[in-house]
Every structure is written in C-alpha cells, then in structure tokens.
PDB file of C-alpha atoms in Angstrom:
ATOM      1  CA  UNK A  27      11.796  69.184  18.110  1.00 35.00           C
ATOM      2  CA  UNK A  28      10.657  73.178  17.624  1.00 37.00           C
ATOM      3  CA  UNK A  29       7.072  74.056  15.987  1.00 41.00           C
ATOM      4  CA  UNK A  30       7.506  75.628  12.604  1.00 40.00           C
ATOM      5  CA  UNK A  31       4.861  77.564  10.463  1.00 44.00           C
ATOM      6  CA  UNK A  32       2.520  77.085  13.550  1.00 43.00           C
ATOM      7  CA  UNK A  33       2.460  73.436  13.878  1.00 45.00           C
ATOM      8  CA  UNK A  34       3.033  71.906  17.346  1.00 38.00           C
ATOM      9  CA  UNK A  35       5.694  70.169  17.134  1.00 39.00           C
ATOM     10  CA  UNK A  36       5.649  66.795  16.397  1.00 38.00           C
ATOM     11  CA  UNK A  37       6.692  64.086  19.452  1.00 37.00           C
ATOM     12  CA  UNK A  38       9.362  60.962  18.638  1.00 54.00           C
ATOM     13  CA  UNK A  39       7.836  57.828  18.811  1.00 71.00           C
ATOM     14  CA  UNK A  40       8.375  56.008  21.908  1.00 89.00           C
ATOM     15  CA  UNK A  41      11.081  53.536  21.588  1.00 92.00           C
ATOM     16  CA  UNK A  42       8.395  50.976  23.412  1.00 89.00           C
ATOM     17  CA  UNK A  43       6.560  51.350  20.697  1.00 92.00           C
ATOM     18  CA  UNK A  44       9.109  50.621  18.153  1.00 95.00           C
ATOM     19  CA  UNK A  45       9.796  47.372  15.761  1.00 96.00           C
ATOM     20  CA  UNK A  46      12.833  47.057  14.209  1.00 97.00           C
ATOM     21  CA  UNK A  47      13.170  44.926  10.945  1.00 97.00           C
ATOM     22  CA  UNK A  48      16.136  43.726  10.068  1.00 97.00           C
ATOM     23  CA  UNK A  49      18.171  40.783   8.974  1.00 97.00           C
ATOM     24  CA  UNK A  50      20.753  38.096  10.891  1.00 98.00           C
ATOM     25  CA  UNK A  51      24.077  37.751   9.110  1.00 96.00           C
ATOM     26  CA  UNK A  52      22.789  34.923   6.825  1.00 96.00           C
ATOM     27  CA  UNK A  53      20.337  36.974   5.679  1.00 97.00           C
ATOM     28  CA  UNK A  54      17.254  36.023   7.759  1.00 97.00           C
ATOM     29  CA  UNK A  55      14.809  38.071   8.199  1.00 98.00           C
ATOM     30  CA  UNK A  56      13.797  38.893  11.524  1.00 98.00           C
ATOM     31  CA  UNK A  57      11.884  41.993  14.072  1.00 98.00           C
ATOM     32  CA  UNK A  58      12.950  43.131  17.317  1.00 98.00           C
ATOM     33  CA  UNK A  59      10.400  44.624  19.623  1.00 97.00           C
ATOM     34  CA  UNK A  60       9.509  45.098  23.409  1.00 97.00           C
ATOM     35  CA  UNK A  61       7.738  42.523  25.196  1.00 95.00           C
ATOM     36  CA  UNK A  62       4.915  42.210  26.444  1.00 93.00           C
ATOM     37  CA  UNK A  63       3.223  40.212  29.260  1.00 91.00           C
ATOM     38  CA  UNK A  64       0.404  39.815  26.223  1.00 93.00           C
ATOM     39  CA  UNK A  65       3.652  37.642  24.989  1.00 94.00           C
ATOM     40  CA  UNK A  66       3.213  34.915  27.366  1.00 93.00           C
ATOM     41  CA  UNK A  67       2.716  31.919  25.010  1.00 93.00           C
ATOM     42  CA  UNK A  68       4.787  33.225  22.624  1.00 92.00           C
ATOM     43  CA  UNK A  69       7.919  33.466  25.333  1.00 91.00           C
ATOM     44  CA  UNK A  70       6.658  29.887  26.342  1.00 91.00           C
ATOM     45  CA  UNK A  71       7.241  28.835  22.950  1.00 92.00           C
ATOM     46  CA  UNK A  72      10.766  29.827  22.285  1.00 91.00           C
ATOM     47  CA  UNK A  73      12.026  28.455  25.712  1.00 89.00           C
ATOM     48  CA  UNK A  74      10.382  25.372  24.118  1.00 88.00           C
ATOM     49  CA  UNK A  75      12.970  25.383  21.532  1.00 90.00           C
ATOM     50  CA  UNK A  76      15.826  26.144  23.736  1.00 89.00           C
ATOM     51  CA  UNK A  77      18.496  23.128  23.708  1.00 90.00           C
ATOM     52  CA  UNK A  78      19.285  21.300  27.199  1.00 90.00           C
ATOM     53  CA  UNK A  79      22.544  23.219  26.833  1.00 92.00           C
ATOM     54  CA  UNK A  80      21.223  26.302  25.933  1.00 91.00           C
ATOM     55  CA  UNK A  81      18.723  26.462  28.504  1.00 89.00           C
ATOM     56  CA  UNK A  82      21.092  25.104  31.693  1.00 87.00           C
ATOM     57  CA  UNK A  83      23.178  28.014  30.184  1.00 90.00           C
ATOM     58  CA  UNK A  84      20.501  30.606  30.447  1.00 91.00           C
ATOM     59  CA  UNK A  85      19.259  29.563  33.868  1.00 87.00           C
ATOM     60  CA  UNK A  86      21.028  26.739  35.317  1.00 85.00           C
ATOM     61  CA  UNK A  87      19.028  24.042  34.958  1.00 79.00           C
ATOM     62  CA  UNK A  88      18.289  22.220  31.994  1.00 74.00           C
ATOM     63  CA  UNK A  89      14.409  21.755  32.813  1.00 76.00           C
ATOM     64  CA  UNK A  90      12.083  21.115  29.513  1.00 71.00           C
ATOM     65  CA  UNK A  91       9.271  22.924  31.373  1.00 77.00           C
ATOM     66  CA  UNK A  92      10.673  26.343  33.341  1.00 79.00           C
ATOM     67  CA  UNK A  93       8.304  26.660  36.206  1.00 83.00           C
ATOM     68  CA  UNK A  94       4.770  28.986  35.633  1.00 88.00           C
ATOM     69  CA  UNK A  95       6.706  31.284  38.519  1.00 88.00           C
ATOM     70  CA  UNK A  96       9.678  31.841  36.031  1.00 88.00           C
ATOM     71  CA  UNK A  97       7.922  32.496  33.486  1.00 89.00           C
ATOM     72  CA  UNK A  98       5.284  34.941  34.351  1.00 91.00           C
ATOM     73  CA  UNK A  99       8.859  36.822  36.158  1.00 91.00           C
ATOM     74  CA  UNK A 100      10.034  36.695  32.448  1.00 92.00           C
ATOM     75  CA  UNK A 101       6.289  38.692  30.697  1.00 92.00           C
ATOM     76  CA  UNK A 102       6.514  40.815  33.647  1.00 94.00           C
ATOM     77  CA  UNK A 103       7.569  43.853  32.026  1.00 95.00           C
ATOM     78  CA  UNK A 104       6.331  46.968  32.613  1.00 95.00           C
ATOM     79  CA  UNK A 105       9.220  48.955  30.100  1.00 95.00           C
ATOM     80  CA  UNK A 106      10.938  50.672  33.174  1.00 95.00           C
ATOM     81  CA  UNK A 107      11.738  48.631  36.090  1.00 96.00           C
ATOM     82  CA  UNK A 108      11.967  45.330  33.665  1.00 96.00           C
ATOM     83  CA  UNK A 109      12.901  45.741  30.290  1.00 97.00           C
ATOM     84  CA  UNK A 110      13.209  43.172  27.853  1.00 97.00           C
ATOM     85  CA  UNK A 111      13.052  43.043  24.111  1.00 98.00           C
ATOM     86  CA  UNK A 112      12.280  40.065  21.832  1.00 97.00           C
ATOM     87  CA  UNK A 113      13.329  38.583  18.035  1.00 97.00           C
ATOM     88  CA  UNK A 114      10.803  36.858  15.840  1.00 97.00           C
ATOM     89  CA  UNK A 115      11.658  35.246  12.518  1.00 97.00           C
ATOM     90  CA  UNK A 116       9.214  36.659  10.334  1.00 97.00           C
ATOM     91  CA  UNK A 117      10.260  34.517   7.299  1.00 95.00           C
ATOM     92  CA  UNK A 118       9.796  31.159   9.734  1.00 95.00           C
ATOM     93  CA  UNK A 119       6.496  29.674  10.046  1.00 94.00           C
ATOM     94  CA  UNK A 120       4.513  30.602  12.434  1.00 93.00           C
ATOM     95  CA  UNK A 121       6.687  33.913  12.329  1.00 95.00           C
ATOM     96  CA  UNK A 122       8.421  32.383  16.347  1.00 95.00           C
ATOM     97  CA  UNK A 123      10.406  34.097  18.849  1.00 96.00           C
ATOM     98  CA  UNK A 124      13.773  33.225  18.237  1.00 96.00           C
ATOM     99  CA  UNK A 125      15.483  35.250  21.666  1.00 96.00           C
ATOM    100  CA  UNK A 126      14.635  37.458  24.305  1.00 96.00           C
ATOM    101  CA  UNK A 127      17.187  39.900  26.332  1.00 97.00           C
ATOM    102  CA  UNK A 128      16.179  41.244  29.527  1.00 97.00           C
ATOM    103  CA  UNK A 129      17.128  44.042  32.033  1.00 97.00           C
ATOM    104  CA  UNK A 130      15.745  44.116  35.165  1.00 97.00           C
ATOM    105  CA  UNK A 131      16.192  46.750  38.239  1.00 98.00           C
ATOM    106  CA  UNK A 132      17.164  46.286  41.738  1.00 96.00           C
ATOM    107  CA  UNK A 133      14.413  46.469  44.237  1.00 90.00           C
ATOM    108  CA  UNK A 134      15.974  49.438  45.309  1.00 86.00           C
ATOM    109  CA  UNK A 135      14.996  51.564  42.724  1.00 88.00           C
ATOM    110  CA  UNK A 136      18.042  52.897  41.597  1.00 95.00           C
ATOM    111  CA  UNK A 137      20.060  53.160  38.508  1.00 97.00           C
ATOM    112  CA  UNK A 138      21.370  49.760  38.336  1.00 98.00           C
ATOM    113  CA  UNK A 139      19.923  46.122  37.339  1.00 98.00           C
ATOM    114  CA  UNK A 140      20.511  42.292  35.980  1.00 97.00           C
ATOM    115  CA  UNK A 141      21.087  41.622  32.722  1.00 97.00           C
ATOM    116  CA  UNK A 142      20.905  38.176  30.624  1.00 95.00           C
ATOM    117  CA  UNK A 143      20.471  37.114  26.999  1.00 95.00           C
ATOM    118  CA  UNK A 144      19.042  34.012  25.410  1.00 94.00           C
ATOM    119  CA  UNK A 145      19.496  33.117  21.095  1.00 96.00           C
ATOM    120  CA  UNK A 146      17.243  29.907  19.880  1.00 95.00           C
ATOM    121  CA  UNK A 147      20.405  27.786  18.696  1.00 94.00           C
ATOM    122  CA  UNK A 148      19.276  27.297  15.213  1.00 95.00           C
ATOM    123  CA  UNK A 149      19.981  31.359  14.985  1.00 97.00           C
ATOM    124  CA  UNK A 150      22.879  31.358  17.327  1.00 96.00           C
ATOM    125  CA  UNK A 151      25.916  32.545  16.142  1.00 95.00           C
ATOM    126  CA  UNK A 152      24.697  34.983  13.877  1.00 97.00           C
ATOM    127  CA  UNK A 153      24.553  38.021  15.456  1.00 97.00           C
ATOM    128  CA  UNK A 154      20.792  38.167  17.228  1.00 98.00           C
ATOM    129  CA  UNK A 155      22.278  38.692  20.654  1.00 97.00           C
ATOM    130  CA  UNK A 156      24.379  41.708  19.395  1.00 98.00           C
ATOM    131  CA  UNK A 157      21.136  43.405  17.861  1.00 98.00           C
ATOM    132  CA  UNK A 158      19.144  42.675  20.778  1.00 98.00           C
ATOM    133  CA  UNK A 159      21.162  44.375  22.953  1.00 98.00           C
ATOM    134  CA  UNK A 160      21.485  47.363  21.293  1.00 98.00           C
ATOM    135  CA  UNK A 161      17.930  47.853  21.580  1.00 98.00           C
ATOM    136  CA  UNK A 162      18.052  46.767  25.291  1.00 98.00           C
ATOM    137  CA  UNK A 163      20.837  49.173  25.969  1.00 98.00           C
ATOM    138  CA  UNK A 164      18.794  52.159  24.151  1.00 97.00           C
ATOM    139  CA  UNK A 165      15.831  51.395  25.903  1.00 97.00           C
ATOM    140  CA  UNK A 166      17.983  51.079  29.547  1.00 97.00           C
ATOM    141  CA  UNK A 167      19.226  54.602  28.892  1.00 96.00           C
ATOM    142  CA  UNK A 168      16.227  56.153  28.322  1.00 95.00           C
ATOM    143  CA  UNK A 169      14.801  54.446  31.253  1.00 96.00           C
ATOM    144  CA  UNK A 170      17.663  55.710  33.767  1.00 96.00           C
ATOM    145  CA  UNK A 171      19.442  51.999  34.175  1.00 97.00           C
ATOM    146  CA  UNK A 172      22.956  52.716  33.826  1.00 98.00           C
ATOM    147  CA  UNK A 173      24.905  49.440  35.269  1.00 98.00           C
ATOM    148  CA  UNK A 174      23.620  45.983  34.340  1.00 98.00           C
ATOM    149  CA  UNK A 175      24.910  43.243  36.240  1.00 98.00           C
ATOM    150  CA  UNK A 176      25.397  39.830  34.571  1.00 97.00           C
ATOM    151  CA  UNK A 177      26.101  36.330  36.043  1.00 96.00           C
ATOM    152  CA  UNK A 178      27.817  34.082  33.084  1.00 95.00           C
ATOM    153  CA  UNK A 179      28.187  30.147  33.964  1.00 92.00           C
ATOM    154  CA  UNK A 180      32.210  29.713  33.494  1.00 91.00           C
ATOM    155  CA  UNK A 181      31.775  27.456  30.953  1.00 91.00           C
ATOM    156  CA  UNK A 182      29.349  29.971  28.421  1.00 93.00           C
ATOM    157  CA  UNK A 183      32.166  31.127  26.119  1.00 93.00           C
ATOM    158  CA  UNK A 184      29.309  32.734  23.574  1.00 93.00           C
ATOM    159  CA  UNK A 185      27.799  35.023  26.670  1.00 94.00           C
ATOM    160  CA  UNK A 186      31.601  35.795  28.147  1.00 95.00           C
ATOM    161  CA  UNK A 187      32.814  37.097  24.361  1.00 95.00           C
ATOM    162  CA  UNK A 188      29.445  39.066  23.981  1.00 96.00           C
ATOM    163  CA  UNK A 189      29.864  40.949  27.639  1.00 96.00           C
ATOM    164  CA  UNK A 190      33.717  41.122  27.015  1.00 96.00           C
ATOM    165  CA  UNK A 191      33.313  43.098  23.627  1.00 97.00           C
ATOM    166  CA  UNK A 192      30.885  45.555  25.041  1.00 97.00           C
ATOM    167  CA  UNK A 193      33.334  46.748  27.373  1.00 97.00           C
ATOM    168  CA  UNK A 194      32.097  44.986  30.593  1.00 97.00           C
ATOM    169  CA  UNK A 195      34.307  44.831  33.994  1.00 97.00           C
ATOM    170  CA  UNK A 196      34.788  41.102  35.026  1.00 97.00           C
ATOM    171  CA  UNK A 197      34.330  41.694  39.115  1.00 97.00           C
ATOM    172  CA  UNK A 198      34.694  38.136  39.920  1.00 96.00           C
ATOM    173  CA  UNK A 199      33.676  34.006  39.765  1.00 94.00           C
ATOM    174  CA  UNK A 200      31.762  31.434  42.666  1.00 91.00           C
ATOM    175  CA  UNK A 201      30.554  28.308  41.991  1.00 90.00           C
ATOM    176  CA  UNK A 202      31.231  28.250  38.584  1.00 91.00           C
ATOM    177  CA  UNK A 203      29.661  31.388  38.191  1.00 94.00           C
ATOM    178  CA  UNK A 204      31.224  34.783  36.401  1.00 95.00           C
ATOM    179  CA  UNK A 205      30.094  38.287  37.390  1.00 96.00           C
ATOM    180  CA  UNK A 206      30.163  40.935  35.165  1.00 97.00           C
ATOM    181  CA  UNK A 207      29.462  44.802  35.572  1.00 98.00           C
ATOM    182  CA  UNK A 208      28.394  46.537  32.399  1.00 98.00           C
ATOM    183  CA  UNK A 209      28.324  50.184  31.998  1.00 98.00           C
ATOM    184  CA  UNK A 210      25.169  51.059  29.786  1.00 98.00           C
ATOM    185  CA  UNK A 211      26.646  54.163  27.938  1.00 98.00           C
ATOM    186  CA  UNK A 212      29.663  52.057  27.309  1.00 98.00           C
ATOM    187  CA  UNK A 213      28.391  48.893  26.129  1.00 98.00           C
ATOM    188  CA  UNK A 214      26.419  51.090  23.711  1.00 97.00           C
ATOM    189  CA  UNK A 215      28.786  53.172  22.822  1.00 97.00           C
ATOM    190  CA  UNK A 216      30.745  49.755  22.136  1.00 98.00           C
ATOM    191  CA  UNK A 217      28.340  48.869  19.707  1.00 97.00           C
ATOM    192  CA  UNK A 218      27.732  52.079  17.613  1.00 96.00           C
ATOM    193  CA  UNK A 219      31.393  51.669  17.071  1.00 97.00           C
ATOM    194  CA  UNK A 220      30.800  48.342  15.711  1.00 95.00           C
ATOM    195  CA  UNK A 221      29.978  49.140  11.953  1.00 94.00           C
ATOM    196  CA  UNK A 222      30.805  46.140  10.366  1.00 93.00           C
ATOM    197  CA  UNK A 223      27.914  44.744  12.201  1.00 95.00           C
ATOM    198  CA  UNK A 224      24.739  46.526   9.667  1.00 96.00           C
ATOM    199  CA  UNK A 225      22.205  44.451  12.050  1.00 97.00           C
ATOM    200  CA  UNK A 226      23.016  46.577  15.057  1.00 97.00           C
ATOM    201  CA  UNK A 227      23.580  49.688  13.284  1.00 96.00           C
ATOM    202  CA  UNK A 228      20.004  49.183  12.107  1.00 97.00           C
ATOM    203  CA  UNK A 229      18.473  48.537  15.711  1.00 97.00           C
ATOM    204  CA  UNK A 230      20.738  51.863  16.432  1.00 97.00           C
ATOM    205  CA  UNK A 231      19.392  54.025  13.783  1.00 95.00           C
ATOM    206  CA  UNK A 232      15.601  53.364  13.899  1.00 95.00           C
ATOM    207  CA  UNK A 233      15.787  53.408  18.053  1.00 93.00           C
ATOM    208  CA  UNK A 234      18.507  56.727  18.398  1.00 77.00           C
ATOM    209  CA  UNK A 235      18.410  58.253  15.211  1.00 55.00           C
ATOM    210  CA  UNK A 236      21.472  59.730  14.115  1.00 37.00           C
ATOM    211  CA  UNK A 237      23.236  59.150  17.530  1.00 37.00           C
ATOM    212  CA  UNK A 238      24.150  55.830  15.928  1.00 37.00           C
ATOM    213  CA  UNK A 239      26.023  57.577  13.046  1.00 36.00           C
ATOM    214  CA  UNK A 240      27.553  60.172  15.889  1.00 35.00           C
ATOM    215  CA  UNK A 241      30.211  57.639  17.078  1.00 35.00           C
TER     216      UNK A 241
END
C-alpha cells in the first residue's frame, strides 16, 4: 500500500498473527490460529481426545500417550521451517483444541517439506481439515514452501479424499503407506475454487484478502 496525504503506509498484519473466526459445516463456532511452543498442553489434551483409530491413522501408532519427543517436535514451531495451524472450539466448554495441521521443511532448507493433519473424532466430517489446510497452504506459500509430501496409511480413506481434492499427485505405495506430493499453489487454487465451502472461503478472505475471491 502506498502512502497518501503524507501518511505512512499501513503494514499488513503478519499471517502468523491472524486468528480466523468461522464455523464448521454443522454451525459449530471455531477459531483457527497458528500453533506456538506455548500450546504444548493444549496439543497434548487434543491428542488425548483422539480415538485409538484416529491416533493410529495420524501417528501410525494407537498408543494413548505419545512420547515426549514427538510432542516436542509438534510444538517446535517457528513459522518458517515448521508451520502449524490449530483449531479451537470456541463454543465448547474450556475451548479445547480440536484439530491441527503441520508442514515441516526438510533439513536441506529448500522448498519442500512434509504435511500432516489430524481432527478430533467428534469434529470429523465437518470441513475442518480443509479449513486448516487452506490456512496452512497460504502460510506455506508466503514462506517459500512450494511442495509437500504426504504419507497416508492406505486405509485412511478420509485423508486420501482430502489430498486428492487438492490435486496431489500419487507417487507410490509401500508397506501399507500411500505417498502423495502436493503442489502448494495447485492445492491452494483448488481450495479457492471451492465456493461451496464457506469455512474455507472465510479462511482465505482473512489470510490473503481479495486473492481468495479472484480465482
């Protein structure tokens, strides 16, 4: 934005500082925001709410309590090499965490990384994964993450539907794990075109303004 009438230009709010308030498909009011290292307990509580099946599909293990090292990696977020967004049910008692999505850049510091997503069972099937993914992909694009690899257990039909809807490319399957490669820009374009998902459009309007409505 250029300065006018002698006023200094107004700086856009950083993506990491934006909280998106919206609703799931069933009307549940939620808030999406970036995850920080201070969210460790909130994240632990959210994982504890996952069923054994959901923990298995997300972490490839049904254990009730994840090792501390795994939790520490999940909250070791810097907004550049590790980008993460979480969802909070603002109308629920205690405002619990109900989902999270992560993108972690590979150690080589390049433009590729890994993607993962999880939603608490009670809130699955209500569009939350797509909303969180929209926020993540906008953030990834702004930080130079262009490609995300996705590792999905072959029986995880919901995750496959999500990734395929983002035009991800299947790259192979081994030992019961399907591998996909997601082009961040292409995935974001697919979400922008999904005008029948009001929650996704709320996220896009909040994070990248008019660009969401221009696709």
